[in-house]
Amino acid sequence: MKEVILAKCGELVLKGLNRSNFENILMNNIKQKLKDDLKSIRSAQSTVYIELNEGADPDLVVEKLTKVFGISSISRAGIFEKDIEKIKKGACEYLRDELTLAKTFKVESKRSDKKFPLKSPEISAITGGEILKNFRHLKVDVNNPDIVVTVEIRDNNAFVHGARIKGAGGMPTSSNGKAAVLISGGIDSPVAAYMMAKRGLSLDAIHFFSSPYTSEKAKEKVIELTRIISGYAGKINLHIVPFTQQQLEIKKMCKNEHMTLIMRRMMMQIAERIAKKNRCDGLITGESLGQVASQTLLALAVTGECVKMPILRPLVGMDKEEIVTIARKIGTFETSILPYEDCCTVFVPKHPTTKPKLSSILESESKIDMEYWIQKAVDETYVIEVSK
Ligand code: ATP
Ligand code: MG
């Protein structure tokens, strides 16, 4: 029996004239994800039709598709001729296992080919009747059935499917351009990366690394977190910025209570230069309002003041519990909580300012040659290609 996987487009449906653009990007992302498993792919009526090569495991493919942004739901469907006899028999055969396990069911039909001689309620009634005849234990329940059998009469064929699996939602990765995420080994920044990839950004990642104050293990942790995110966002170039000398210089020359903010201002400027070089149009951080001293509103203002690129802070209004829930869902949490030091935590002042004044930060900052240290970091940065 011929089978196809139907991936329903989510928010894309709302797009007007450039919808086909978005659909093409989505299909490209699916191609990259499925590689050799894919035999053919096309889109019509807000649905992507995916045919698999022989030997491909459809369950595994569905699992992979649940990580592709821009898809609202996924179902495996049997393909039948547009003949009600074949449809009703086909439904019983194709969904035999699911119908055997269920206690209740209903049939829903959609007829986008209006030339098909039966109307949707008639298609449902006939198919439902055949199912009841073949599966004597089943009862119809229109409100809360164990299984919804869907019959779709489309342009060239009829499709029958059972369970619909929830997709990742959002918009296709790269349909909204590219941004650079500042990724630490913590819980927040991987979640921020995921959230912005879900809004259609492809990603570069930037990590500040302070050897020997932070260990190789800490770097490996960041590579692993980036790898998990690349399962959703596609290939990510991870830029590793050696940052020890800069931190030591700030510690030596600047006021202790200003240390974190000056360090963060330097990070943002280094990140902006790396982002520009790599054709990114924005920066992403995992900052959340008020979570730590450097994330008060005034501190965020001081941190953001030194760069022109938009800074996207998708977690800004979320509390820790909400962030942790997402981290668990996307599979980064367990890695994030591994106990390796981050460069920010090594050099924390005892009494950081929570109400910084830009003028006093600038005064403190003027003790070091910012331009020299920023450019030095950019020049010493190296790239690791990460993909899942
Ligand atoms: P996270 O959980 O992401 O580590 P956090 O709650 O520890 O965040 P901070 O340490 O203040 O908060 O960092 C705020 C943001 O700055 C991070 O979410 C991340 O985007 C960026 N950042 C912090 N440290 C680094 C680093 N070593 N390399 C790259 N980005 C960093
Ligand atoms: Mg951190």
Short mmCIF file of C-alpha atoms and ligand atoms in Angstrom, two decimals:
data_model
loop_
_atom_site.label_atom_id
_atom_site.label_comp_id
_atom_site.label_asym_id
_atom_site.label_seq_id
_atom_site.Cartn_x
_atom_site.Cartn_y
_atom_site.Cartn_z
CA MET A 1 0.00 0.00 0.00
CA LYS A 2 1.31 3.45 -0.89
CA GLU A 3 1.96 5.78 1.98
CA VAL A 4 2.88 9.43 2.30
CA ILE A 5 3.72 11.69 5.21
CA LEU A 6 1.65 14.85 5.39
CA ALA A 7 3.21 17.81 7.17
CA LYS A 8 0.76 20.65 7.72
CA CYS A 9 2.26 24.11 7.58
CA GLY A 10 1.65 26.16 10.70
CA GLU A 11 1.84 29.91 10.80
CA LEU A 12 2.94 30.01 7.15
CA VAL A 13 -0.68 29.78 6.24
CA LEU A 14 -1.05 33.37 7.44
CA LYS A 15 1.53 34.64 4.96
CA GLY A 16 0.21 36.37 1.88
CA LEU A 17 2.06 36.73 -1.37
CA ASN A 18 5.42 35.43 -0.21
CA ARG A 19 3.95 32.26 1.22
CA SER A 20 5.52 30.11 -1.50
CA ASN A 21 8.89 31.52 -0.45
CA PHE A 22 8.32 30.29 3.08
CA GLU A 23 7.09 26.93 1.81
CA ASN A 24 10.22 26.52 -0.30
CA ILE A 25 12.43 27.25 2.69
CA LEU A 26 10.45 24.72 4.75
CA MET A 27 10.82 22.07 2.05
CA ASN A 28 14.56 22.73 1.87
CA ASN A 29 14.88 22.35 5.63
CA ILE A 30 12.95 19.06 5.45
CA LYS A 31 15.24 17.84 2.64
CA GLN A 32 18.31 18.59 4.74
CA LYS A 33 16.83 16.81 7.71
CA LEU A 34 15.70 13.65 5.91
CA LYS A 35 18.58 13.35 3.43
CA ASP A 36 18.61 9.84 1.86
CA ASP A 37 15.27 8.85 3.36
CA LEU A 38 13.49 11.27 1.04
CA LYS A 39 12.13 10.13 -2.32
CA SER A 40 10.00 13.13 -3.25
CA ILE A 41 8.59 16.26 -1.70
CA ARG A 42 6.03 18.81 -2.87
CA SER A 43 3.63 21.26 -1.33
CA ALA A 44 0.01 22.03 -2.06
CA GLN A 45 -2.83 23.56 -0.06
CA SER A 46 -0.72 24.33 3.02
CA THR A 47 0.51 20.75 3.23
CA VAL A 48 3.91 19.27 2.41
CA TYR A 49 3.73 15.77 0.90
CA ILE A 50 6.71 13.64 1.74
CA GLU A 51 7.35 10.29 0.07
CA LEU A 52 10.06 8.08 1.49
CA ASN A 53 12.52 5.75 -0.16
CA GLU A 54 12.15 2.05 0.41
CA GLY A 55 13.94 1.03 3.60
CA ALA A 56 13.32 4.33 5.36
CA ASP A 57 11.67 3.98 8.78
CA PRO A 58 8.53 6.16 8.76
CA ASP A 59 8.37 6.35 12.57
CA LEU A 60 11.93 7.65 12.70
CA VAL A 61 11.17 10.15 9.96
CA VAL A 62 8.11 11.42 11.84
CA GLU A 63 10.29 11.80 14.94
CA LYS A 64 12.78 13.86 12.92
CA LEU A 65 10.01 16.01 11.50
CA THR A 66 8.80 16.92 14.99
CA LYS A 67 11.99 19.00 15.24
CA VAL A 68 11.41 20.98 12.05
CA PHE A 69 10.01 24.47 12.70
CA GLY A 70 7.13 25.63 10.51
CA ILE A 71 5.17 22.36 10.77
CA SER A 72 2.03 22.35 12.92
CA SER A 73 1.17 18.66 12.65
CA ILE A 74 2.40 15.47 11.02
CA SER A 75 0.52 12.36 9.98
CA ARG A 76 1.26 9.21 8.06
CA ALA A 77 -1.42 8.69 5.44
CA GLY A 78 -2.46 5.90 3.09
CA ILE A 79 -2.92 6.98 -0.54
CA PHE A 80 -6.01 5.72 -2.39
CA GLU A 81 -7.84 6.27 -5.64
CA LYS A 82 -10.71 8.70 -5.39
CA ASP A 83 -13.29 5.93 -5.28
CA ILE A 84 -15.40 5.55 -2.13
CA GLU A 85 -15.27 1.72 -2.27
CA LYS A 86 -11.46 1.79 -2.26
CA ILE A 87 -11.38 4.50 0.37
CA LYS A 88 -13.60 2.73 2.90
CA LYS A 89 -11.86 -0.67 2.50
CA GLY A 90 -8.47 1.03 2.45
CA ALA A 91 -9.21 2.86 5.70
CA CYS A 92 -9.97 -0.42 7.49
CA GLU A 93 -6.85 -2.08 6.18
CA TYR A 94 -4.46 0.85 6.55
CA LEU A 95 -5.52 1.69 10.11
CA ARG A 96 -6.06 -1.93 11.22
CA ASP A 97 -3.67 -1.80 14.20
CA GLU A 98 -4.91 1.52 15.54
CA LEU A 99 -8.57 0.58 15.09
CA THR A 100 -8.03 -2.75 16.84
CA LEU A 101 -6.54 -1.00 19.88
CA ALA A 102 -9.14 1.78 20.07
CA LYS A 103 -12.53 1.52 21.79
CA THR A 104 -14.14 4.57 20.20
CA PHE A 105 -13.66 6.46 16.95
CA LYS A 106 -15.06 9.03 14.59
CA VAL A 107 -14.50 9.81 10.94
CA GLU A 108 -13.82 13.32 9.69
CA SER A 109 -13.76 14.08 6.00
CA LYS A 110 -12.48 17.02 3.99
CA ARG A 111 -13.23 17.43 0.34
CA SER A 112 -11.05 20.05 -1.29
CA ASP A 113 -11.79 18.49 -4.70
CA LYS A 114 -15.36 19.71 -5.08
CA LYS A 115 -15.85 17.51 -8.16
CA PHE A 116 -15.85 14.41 -5.99
CA PRO A 117 -19.48 13.18 -6.13
CA LEU A 118 -20.03 12.68 -2.37
CA LYS A 119 -20.13 15.45 0.22
CA SER A 120 -17.98 15.28 3.36
CA PRO A 121 -20.73 13.99 5.74
CA GLU A 122 -21.56 11.22 3.25
CA ILE A 123 -17.91 10.19 2.94
CA SER A 124 -17.68 10.03 6.76
CA ALA A 125 -20.91 8.04 7.10
CA ILE A 126 -19.93 5.44 4.51
CA THR A 127 -16.38 5.03 5.81
CA GLY A 128 -17.62 4.90 9.43
CA GLY A 129 -20.18 2.23 8.50
CA GLU A 130 -17.48 0.05 6.95
CA ILE A 131 -15.27 0.45 10.02
CA LEU A 132 -18.14 -0.56 12.35
CA LYS A 133 -18.79 -3.62 10.18
CA ASN A 134 -15.14 -4.73 10.34
CA PHE A 135 -14.33 -3.84 13.93
CA ARG A 136 -17.30 -5.03 15.93
CA HIS A 137 -15.90 -3.84 19.28
CA LEU A 138 -15.76 -0.18 18.19
CA LYS A 139 -18.27 2.51 19.07
CA VAL A 140 -18.67 5.96 17.55
CA ASP A 141 -17.88 8.86 19.87
CA VAL A 142 -17.97 12.26 18.22
CA ASN A 143 -16.87 14.19 21.31
CA ASN A 144 -13.88 12.35 22.69
CA PRO A 145 -12.89 9.43 20.46
CA ASP A 146 -9.74 7.35 20.94
CA ILE A 147 -8.99 7.75 17.26
CA VAL A 148 -10.07 10.22 14.61
CA VAL A 149 -9.99 8.70 11.14
CA THR A 150 -9.47 11.49 8.63
CA VAL A 151 -10.36 11.14 4.97
CA GLU A 152 -9.11 13.90 2.68
CA ILE A 153 -10.17 14.11 -0.93
CA ARG A 154 -7.52 16.24 -2.59
CA ASP A 155 -6.56 17.16 -6.14
CA ASN A 156 -5.09 13.87 -7.32
CA ASN A 157 -5.78 11.30 -4.61
CA ALA A 158 -7.66 10.42 -1.47
CA PHE A 159 -5.69 10.23 1.78
CA VAL A 160 -6.61 8.38 4.96
CA HIS A 161 -4.87 8.95 8.24
CA GLY A 162 -5.24 8.29 11.94
CA ALA A 163 -3.27 9.93 14.73
CA ARG A 164 -1.95 13.39 14.12
CA ILE A 165 1.33 14.20 15.81
CA LYS A 166 2.01 17.69 17.07
CA GLY A 167 4.72 19.51 15.12
CA ALA A 168 7.30 21.97 16.44
CA GLY A 169 5.28 25.00 15.29
CA GLY A 170 6.93 28.35 14.64
CA MET A 171 8.40 29.41 11.33
CA PRO A 172 10.93 27.64 9.10
CA THR A 173 14.51 28.15 10.25
CA SER A 174 16.25 30.83 8.15
CA SER A 175 12.98 32.29 6.81
CA ASN A 176 13.61 35.36 8.99
CA GLY A 177 17.38 35.68 8.47
CA LYS A 178 20.30 34.92 10.76
CA ALA A 179 21.37 36.05 14.23
CA ALA A 180 24.21 35.20 16.60
CA VAL A 181 23.39 33.74 20.00
CA LEU A 182 25.73 34.35 22.93
CA ILE A 183 25.83 30.91 24.41
CA SER A 184 27.16 30.06 27.86
CA GLY A 185 27.00 26.67 29.48
CA GLY A 186 23.96 27.73 31.52
CA ILE A 187 20.27 26.91 31.31
CA ASP A 188 19.06 30.15 29.76
CA SER A 189 21.00 30.83 26.56
CA PRO A 190 20.28 27.45 24.87
CA VAL A 191 16.57 28.08 25.51
CA ALA A 192 16.90 31.58 24.04
CA ALA A 193 18.60 30.07 20.97
CA TYR A 194 15.80 27.54 20.54
CA MET A 195 13.10 30.18 20.88
CA MET A 196 14.58 32.45 18.23
CA ALA A 197 15.24 29.54 15.84
CA LYS A 198 11.56 28.77 16.28
CA ARG A 199 10.77 32.26 15.03
CA GLY A 200 12.59 31.47 11.81
CA LEU A 201 16.17 32.57 12.49
CA SER A 202 19.15 30.49 11.54
CA LEU A 203 21.93 30.74 14.07
CA ASP A 204 25.59 31.31 14.64
CA ALA A 205 26.75 30.85 18.24
CA ILE A 206 29.41 32.75 20.15
CA HIS A 207 31.05 31.46 23.31
CA PHE A 208 33.51 33.34 25.52
CA PHE A 209 36.06 31.00 26.95
CA SER A 210 38.46 31.75 29.81
CA SER A 211 41.06 29.03 29.91
CA PRO A 212 42.50 27.99 32.36
CA TYR A 213 39.84 29.49 34.67
CA THR A 214 37.27 27.47 32.79
CA SER A 215 38.12 23.92 31.74
CA GLU A 216 38.01 22.00 28.47
CA LYS A 217 35.02 20.20 29.95
CA ALA A 218 33.15 23.52 30.08
CA LYS A 219 33.87 24.05 26.40
CA GLU A 220 32.75 20.52 25.52
CA LYS A 221 29.52 21.22 27.38
CA VAL A 222 28.88 24.28 25.22
CA ILE A 223 29.62 22.29 22.06
CA GLU A 224 27.13 19.64 23.22
CA LEU A 225 24.46 22.27 23.97
CA THR A 226 25.03 23.77 20.53
CA ARG A 227 24.71 20.32 19.01
CA ILE A 228 21.34 19.78 20.69
CA ILE A 229 20.11 23.16 19.40
CA SER A 230 21.35 22.29 15.90
CA GLY A 231 18.89 19.39 15.98
CA TYR A 232 16.23 22.10 15.63
CA ALA A 233 18.09 24.95 13.96
CA GLY A 234 20.31 23.12 11.46
CA LYS A 235 24.08 23.54 11.19
CA ILE A 236 25.55 26.13 13.59
CA ASN A 237 28.97 27.74 13.40
CA LEU A 238 30.18 28.05 16.98
CA HIS A 239 32.71 30.87 17.43
CA ILE A 240 34.97 30.35 20.41
CA VAL A 241 36.41 33.60 21.76
CA PRO A 242 39.47 33.31 24.03
CA PHE A 243 38.59 35.84 26.73
CA THR A 244 40.98 35.34 29.64
CA GLN A 245 43.33 38.26 29.11
CA GLN A 246 40.45 40.64 28.63
CA GLN A 247 38.89 39.57 31.90
CA LEU A 248 42.17 39.85 33.77
CA GLU A 249 42.71 43.33 32.34
CA ILE A 250 39.21 44.46 33.40
CA LYS A 251 39.75 42.98 36.87
CA LYS A 252 43.08 44.77 37.22
CA MET A 253 42.13 48.18 35.86
CA CYS A 254 38.43 48.81 36.53
CA LYS A 255 36.40 49.34 39.68
CA ASN A 256 35.46 46.02 41.21
CA GLU A 257 31.72 46.72 41.34
CA HIS A 258 31.73 47.64 37.62
CA MET A 259 33.59 44.54 36.50
CA THR A 260 30.65 42.44 35.33
CA LEU A 261 29.02 45.21 33.36
CA ILE A 262 32.24 46.25 31.62
CA MET A 263 32.90 42.62 30.80
CA ARG A 264 29.38 42.29 29.40
CA ARG A 265 29.76 45.46 27.35
CA MET A 266 32.99 44.09 25.92
CA MET A 267 31.30 40.76 25.14
CA MET A 268 28.48 42.51 23.29
CA GLN A 269 30.89 44.53 21.15
CA ILE A 270 33.02 41.49 20.31
CA ALA A 271 29.85 39.55 19.50
CA GLU A 272 28.58 42.34 17.26
CA ARG A 273 31.78 42.32 15.22
CA ILE A 274 31.78 38.54 14.85
CA ALA A 275 28.08 38.66 13.95
CA LYS A 276 28.63 41.28 11.26
CA LYS A 277 31.52 39.34 9.75
CA ASN A 278 29.22 36.35 9.49
CA ARG A 279 26.23 38.19 8.02
CA CYS A 280 24.11 38.02 11.15
CA ASP A 281 21.66 40.88 11.68
CA GLY A 282 21.06 40.55 15.40
CA LEU A 283 22.34 39.24 18.72
CA ILE A 284 20.47 36.85 21.04
CA THR A 285 21.06 36.50 24.78
CA GLY A 286 19.45 34.48 27.54
CA GLU A 287 18.94 37.48 29.80
CA SER A 288 15.79 37.60 31.90
CA LEU A 289 14.74 40.78 33.68
CA GLY A 290 15.93 40.93 37.27
CA GLN A 291 17.37 37.41 37.38
CA VAL A 292 20.83 38.61 38.49
CA ALA A 293 22.46 41.97 39.23
CA SER A 294 23.57 42.40 35.63
CA GLN A 295 20.02 41.92 34.39
CA THR A 296 18.18 44.80 36.07
CA LEU A 297 16.57 47.17 33.61
CA LEU A 298 19.31 49.75 34.12
CA ALA A 299 22.01 47.10 33.74
CA LEU A 300 20.47 45.83 30.50
CA ALA A 301 20.39 49.40 29.23
CA VAL A 302 24.09 49.88 30.00
CA THR A 303 24.97 46.51 28.42
CA GLY A 304 23.00 47.19 25.24
CA GLU A 305 24.09 50.81 24.84
CA CYS A 306 27.42 49.97 23.19
CA VAL A 307 26.10 48.03 20.18
CA LYS A 308 23.90 49.02 17.24
CA MET A 309 22.55 45.60 16.32
CA PRO A 310 19.20 44.63 17.78
CA ILE A 311 19.59 42.48 20.87
CA LEU A 312 16.89 39.82 21.10
CA ARG A 313 16.16 38.66 24.65
CA PRO A 314 13.36 36.13 24.27
CA LEU A 315 13.45 35.17 27.97
CA VAL A 316 13.16 38.71 29.27
CA GLY A 317 9.67 38.24 30.72
CA MET A 318 9.93 34.62 31.81
CA ASP A 319 10.66 33.23 35.25
CA LYS A 320 13.15 30.45 35.92
CA GLU A 321 10.54 27.73 36.18
CA GLU A 322 9.13 28.53 32.75
CA ILE A 323 12.63 28.54 31.27
CA VAL A 324 13.48 25.19 32.91
CA THR A 325 10.29 23.64 31.50
CA ILE A 326 11.41 24.52 27.97
CA ALA A 327 15.00 23.40 28.67
CA ARG A 328 13.66 19.98 29.70
CA LYS A 329 11.37 19.77 26.69
CA ILE A 330 14.12 20.52 24.17
CA GLY A 331 16.66 18.29 25.91
CA THR A 332 19.26 20.84 27.04
CA PHE A 333 18.54 20.86 30.78
CA GLU A 334 20.58 17.82 31.82
CA THR A 335 23.64 19.12 29.99
CA SER A 336 23.20 22.67 31.27
CA ILE A 337 23.27 21.61 34.90
CA LEU A 338 26.62 19.81 34.62
CA PRO A 339 28.79 21.60 37.17
CA TYR A 340 31.49 23.34 35.10
CA GLU A 341 32.45 26.94 35.71
CA ASP A 342 31.44 29.66 33.28
CA CYS A 343 33.73 32.63 32.63
CA CYS A 344 31.13 35.01 34.04
CA THR A 345 30.96 33.19 37.35
CA VAL A 346 34.74 33.06 37.80
CA PHE A 347 35.14 36.81 37.74
CA VAL A 348 32.17 38.02 39.77
CA PRO A 349 32.53 41.09 41.93
CA LYS A 350 31.47 40.88 45.57
CA HIS A 351 29.04 43.78 45.34
CA PRO A 352 27.95 44.34 41.74
CA THR A 353 26.01 47.53 40.99
CA THR A 354 22.34 46.97 40.33
CA LYS A 355 21.63 50.61 39.52
CA PRO A 356 24.55 51.47 37.29
CA LYS A 357 25.06 54.97 35.91
CA LEU A 358 26.38 54.94 32.39
CA SER A 359 28.71 57.86 33.10
CA SER A 360 30.46 56.07 35.96
CA ILE A 361 30.74 52.84 33.97
CA LEU A 362 32.28 54.80 31.09
CA GLU A 363 34.66 56.48 33.51
CA SER A 364 35.75 53.08 34.84
CA GLU A 365 35.96 51.66 31.32
CA SER A 366 38.24 54.47 30.14
CA LYS A 367 41.04 52.90 32.19
CA ILE A 368 41.43 50.19 29.56
CA ASP A 369 41.97 50.26 25.80
CA MET A 370 38.60 48.76 24.84
CA GLU A 371 39.25 48.88 21.10
CA TYR A 372 42.53 46.98 21.43
CA TRP A 373 41.04 44.21 23.58
CA ILE A 374 37.88 43.89 21.50
CA GLN A 375 39.75 43.56 18.21
CA LYS A 376 42.30 41.17 19.76
CA ALA A 377 39.46 38.87 20.85
CA VAL A 378 37.86 39.00 17.40
CA ASP A 379 41.20 38.17 15.76
CA GLU A 380 41.84 35.20 18.05
CA THR A 381 38.36 33.70 17.64
CA TYR A 382 38.13 30.29 15.99
CA VAL A 383 35.16 28.38 14.60
CA ILE A 384 33.79 24.92 15.23
CA GLU A 385 31.09 23.62 12.87
CA VAL A 386 28.37 21.90 14.85
CA SER A 387 25.54 19.80 13.50
CA LYS A 388 23.39 16.98 14.75
P1 ATP B 1 22.81 31.41 31.15
O1 ATP B 1 21.90 30.50 31.92
O2 ATP B 1 22.49 31.48 29.69
O3 ATP B 1 24.25 31.13 31.43
P2 ATP B 1 22.73 33.37 33.21
O4 ATP B 1 21.42 33.36 33.86
O5 ATP B 1 23.86 32.62 33.82
O6 ATP B 1 22.52 32.88 31.70
P3 ATP B 1 24.51 35.62 32.81
O7 ATP B 1 25.69 34.84 33.23
O8 ATP B 1 24.31 37.00 33.33
O9 ATP B 1 23.12 34.90 33.06
O10 ATP B 1 24.53 35.70 31.24
C1 ATP B 1 23.54 36.38 30.55
C2 ATP B 1 23.67 36.03 29.07
O11 ATP B 1 24.95 36.43 28.58
C3 ATP B 1 23.62 34.55 28.81
O12 ATP B 1 22.31 34.08 28.70
C4 ATP B 1 24.36 34.46 27.49
O13 ATP B 1 23.53 34.85 26.41
C5 ATP B 1 25.44 35.49 27.68
N1 ATP B 1 26.67 34.85 28.24
C6 ATP B 1 27.04 34.73 29.51
N2 ATP B 1 28.22 34.09 29.62
C7 ATP B 1 28.63 33.79 28.38
C8 ATP B 1 29.75 33.13 27.80
N3 ATP B 1 30.73 32.62 28.53
N4 ATP B 1 29.80 33.03 26.45
C9 ATP B 1 28.81 33.52 25.68
N5 ATP B 1 27.73 34.14 26.17
C10 ATP B 1 27.62 34.28 27.49
MG MG B 2 25.45 31.58 33.01
#
